[in-house]
GROMACS .gro file of C-alpha atoms in nm:
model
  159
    1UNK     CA    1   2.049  -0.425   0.404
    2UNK     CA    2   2.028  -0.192   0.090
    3UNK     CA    3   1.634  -0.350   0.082
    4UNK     CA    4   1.507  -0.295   0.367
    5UNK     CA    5   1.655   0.081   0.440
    6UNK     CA    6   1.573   0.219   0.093
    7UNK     CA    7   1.202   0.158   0.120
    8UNK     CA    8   1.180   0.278   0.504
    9UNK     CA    9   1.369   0.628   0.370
   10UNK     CA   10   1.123   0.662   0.026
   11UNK     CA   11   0.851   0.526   0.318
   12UNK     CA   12   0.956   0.841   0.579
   13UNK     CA   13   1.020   1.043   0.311
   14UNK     CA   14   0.674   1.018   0.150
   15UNK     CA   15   0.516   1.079   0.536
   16UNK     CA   16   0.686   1.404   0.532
   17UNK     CA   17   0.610   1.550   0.216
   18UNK     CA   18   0.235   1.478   0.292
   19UNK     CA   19   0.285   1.592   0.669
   20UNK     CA   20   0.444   1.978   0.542
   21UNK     CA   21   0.154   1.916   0.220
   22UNK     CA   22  -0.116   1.898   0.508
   23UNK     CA   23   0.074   2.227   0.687
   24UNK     CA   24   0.075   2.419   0.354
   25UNK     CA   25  -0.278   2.400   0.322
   26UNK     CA   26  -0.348   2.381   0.670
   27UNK     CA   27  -0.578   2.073   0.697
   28UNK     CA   28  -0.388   1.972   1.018
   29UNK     CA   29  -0.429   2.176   1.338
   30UNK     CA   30  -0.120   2.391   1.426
   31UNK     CA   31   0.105   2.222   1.615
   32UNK     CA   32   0.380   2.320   1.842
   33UNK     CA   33   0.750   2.290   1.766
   34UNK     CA   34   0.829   2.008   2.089
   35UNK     CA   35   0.549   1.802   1.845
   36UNK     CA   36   0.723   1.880   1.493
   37UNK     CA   37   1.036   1.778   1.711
   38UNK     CA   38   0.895   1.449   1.761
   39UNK     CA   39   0.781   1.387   1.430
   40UNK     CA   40   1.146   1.462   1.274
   41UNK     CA   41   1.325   1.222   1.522
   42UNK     CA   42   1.045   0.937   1.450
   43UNK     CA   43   1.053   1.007   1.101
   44UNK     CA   44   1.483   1.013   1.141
   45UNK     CA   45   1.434   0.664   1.299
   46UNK     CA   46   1.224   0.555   1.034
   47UNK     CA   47   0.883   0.529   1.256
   48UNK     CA   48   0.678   0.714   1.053
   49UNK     CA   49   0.328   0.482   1.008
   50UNK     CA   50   0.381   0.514   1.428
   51UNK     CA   51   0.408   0.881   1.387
   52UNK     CA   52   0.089   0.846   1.162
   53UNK     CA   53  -0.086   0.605   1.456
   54UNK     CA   54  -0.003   0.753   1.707
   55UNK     CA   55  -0.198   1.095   1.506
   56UNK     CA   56  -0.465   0.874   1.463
   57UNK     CA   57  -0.563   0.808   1.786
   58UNK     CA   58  -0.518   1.110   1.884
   59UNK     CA   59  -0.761   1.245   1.640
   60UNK     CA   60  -0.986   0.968   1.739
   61UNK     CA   61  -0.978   1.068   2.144
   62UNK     CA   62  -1.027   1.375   2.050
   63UNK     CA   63  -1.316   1.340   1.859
   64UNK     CA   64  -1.482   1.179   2.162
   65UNK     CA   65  -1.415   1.439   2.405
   66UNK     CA   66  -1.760   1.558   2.547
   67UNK     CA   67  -1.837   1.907   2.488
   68UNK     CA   68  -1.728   1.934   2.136
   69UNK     CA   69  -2.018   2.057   1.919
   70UNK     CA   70  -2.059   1.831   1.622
   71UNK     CA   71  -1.858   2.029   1.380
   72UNK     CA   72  -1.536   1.950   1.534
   73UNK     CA   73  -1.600   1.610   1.630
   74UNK     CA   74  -1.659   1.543   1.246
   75UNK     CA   75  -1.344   1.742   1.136
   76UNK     CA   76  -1.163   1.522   1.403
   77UNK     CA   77  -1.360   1.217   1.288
   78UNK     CA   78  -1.235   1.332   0.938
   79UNK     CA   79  -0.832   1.400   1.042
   80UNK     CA   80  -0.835   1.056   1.210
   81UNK     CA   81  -0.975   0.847   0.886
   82UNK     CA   82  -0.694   1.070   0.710
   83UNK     CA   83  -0.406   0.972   0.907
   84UNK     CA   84  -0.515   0.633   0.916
   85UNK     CA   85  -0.558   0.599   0.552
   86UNK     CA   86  -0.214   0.795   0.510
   87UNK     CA   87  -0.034   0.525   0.752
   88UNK     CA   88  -0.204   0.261   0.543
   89UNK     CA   89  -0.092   0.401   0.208
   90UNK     CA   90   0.277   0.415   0.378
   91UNK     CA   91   0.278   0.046   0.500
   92UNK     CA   92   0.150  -0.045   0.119
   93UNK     CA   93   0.447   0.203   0.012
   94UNK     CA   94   0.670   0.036   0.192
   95UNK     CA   95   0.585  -0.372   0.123
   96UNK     CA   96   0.575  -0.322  -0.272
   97UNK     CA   97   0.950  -0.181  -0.251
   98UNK     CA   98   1.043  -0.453  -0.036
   99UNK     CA   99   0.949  -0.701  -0.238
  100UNK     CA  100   1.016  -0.502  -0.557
  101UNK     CA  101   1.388  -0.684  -0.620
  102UNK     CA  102   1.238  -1.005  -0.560
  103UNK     CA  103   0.981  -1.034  -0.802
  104UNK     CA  104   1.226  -0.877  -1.030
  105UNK     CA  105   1.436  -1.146  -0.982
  106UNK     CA  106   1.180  -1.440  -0.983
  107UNK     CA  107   1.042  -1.275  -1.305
  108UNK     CA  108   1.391  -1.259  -1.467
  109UNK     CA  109   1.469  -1.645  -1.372
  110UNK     CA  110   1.082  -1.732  -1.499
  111UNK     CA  111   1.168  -1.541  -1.821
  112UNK     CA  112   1.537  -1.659  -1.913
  113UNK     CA  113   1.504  -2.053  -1.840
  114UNK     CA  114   1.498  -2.255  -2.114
  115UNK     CA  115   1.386  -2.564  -2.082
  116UNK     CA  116   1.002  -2.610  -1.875
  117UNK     CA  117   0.930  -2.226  -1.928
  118UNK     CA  118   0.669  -2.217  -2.217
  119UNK     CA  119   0.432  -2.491  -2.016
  120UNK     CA  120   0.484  -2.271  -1.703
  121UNK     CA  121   0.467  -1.979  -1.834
  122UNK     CA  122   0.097  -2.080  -1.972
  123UNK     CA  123  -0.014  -2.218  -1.672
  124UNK     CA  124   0.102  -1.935  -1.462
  125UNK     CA  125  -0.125  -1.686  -1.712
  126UNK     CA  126  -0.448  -1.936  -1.675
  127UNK     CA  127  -0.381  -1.922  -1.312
  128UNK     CA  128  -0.353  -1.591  -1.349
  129UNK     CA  129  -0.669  -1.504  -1.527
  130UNK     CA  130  -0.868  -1.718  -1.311
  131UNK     CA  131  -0.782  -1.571  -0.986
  132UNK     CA  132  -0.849  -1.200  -1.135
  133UNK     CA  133  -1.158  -1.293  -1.229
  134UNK     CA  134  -1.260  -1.472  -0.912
  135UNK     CA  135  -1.177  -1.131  -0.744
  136UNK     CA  136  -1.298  -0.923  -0.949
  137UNK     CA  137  -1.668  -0.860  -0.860
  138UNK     CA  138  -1.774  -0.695  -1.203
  139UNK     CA  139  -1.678  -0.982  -1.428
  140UNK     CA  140  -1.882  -1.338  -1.386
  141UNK     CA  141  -1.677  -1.624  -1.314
  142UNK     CA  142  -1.546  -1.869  -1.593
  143UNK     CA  143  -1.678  -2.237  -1.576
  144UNK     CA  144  -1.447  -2.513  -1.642
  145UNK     CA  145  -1.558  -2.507  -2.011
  146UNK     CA  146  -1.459  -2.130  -2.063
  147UNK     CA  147  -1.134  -2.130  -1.886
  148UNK     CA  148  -1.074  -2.417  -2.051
  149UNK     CA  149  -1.134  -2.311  -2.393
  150UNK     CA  150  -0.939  -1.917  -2.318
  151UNK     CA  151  -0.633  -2.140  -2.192
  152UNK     CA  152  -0.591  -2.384  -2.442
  153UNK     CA  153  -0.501  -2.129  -2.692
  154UNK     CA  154  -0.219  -1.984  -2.500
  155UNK     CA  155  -0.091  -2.295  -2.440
  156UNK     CA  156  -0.070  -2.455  -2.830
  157UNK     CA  157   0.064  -2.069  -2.887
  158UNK     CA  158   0.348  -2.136  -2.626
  159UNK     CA  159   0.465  -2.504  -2.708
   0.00000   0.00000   0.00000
């Protein structure tokens, strides 16, 4: 229980600091208290990316609204790609401390077993170092020959 209401308070708590951040230096429009109301009890109930949505696409209706001149349909284009970025940023916030206490704990059993860890542990780091690289778009990916010759190392260090 402890896991899953801890990161939905730091989660709501983070939403507000950036919600009275954005009224401090008045990047969001003024709004009235019946809408602060709403974002208190949502953020109370621990709703806040829906809070953040829900801002979203109301930024992004409003945008569209004929008549605007261009000026404020890019400032609303801009408030919309901000809330949505800032209710991505609190779903991200919110899945690393969820799953926070169990990589802890998978780390901790990894580290302290005795007997198959050193083989594990150096196929874990290949694995490791292949898939980073694979991702990673700036470095060229390893043939069978290099990650071959960069594992083999660790391993003979580990056994």
């Amino acid at each position: 229980m402890t896991f899953m209401v801890v990161p939905a308070l730091l989660m709501s708590s983070f939403s507000l600091a950036w919600y009275f951040i954005d009224y401090k230096v008045r990047v969001d429009p003024p709004r009235s208290y019946r809408a602060w109301t709403f974002r208190l009890l949502f953020h109370g109930l621990q709703l806040a990316p829906l809070v953040r949505a829900a801002d979203a696409i109301y930024y992004g209706i409003a945008s569209r609204q004929p008549g605007l001149s261009l000026r404020v349909a890019a400032q609303y284009t801009q408030l919309m790609l901000y809330e949505d970025a800032d209710c991505a940023m609190l779903r991200l916030i919110e899945c690393f401390t969820e799953s926070a206490p169990q990589l802890l704990l998978q780390l901790y059993i990894i580290l302290t077993q005795p007997y198959p860890a050193p083989k594990f542990q150096s196929y874990c780091l290949g694995f490791l170092i292949r898939r980073r690289r694979t991702v990673d778009n700036e470095t060229h990916i390893c043939e069978f020959w290099g990650s071959f010759l960069w594992t083999v190392p660790v391993v003979v260090n580990n056994l």
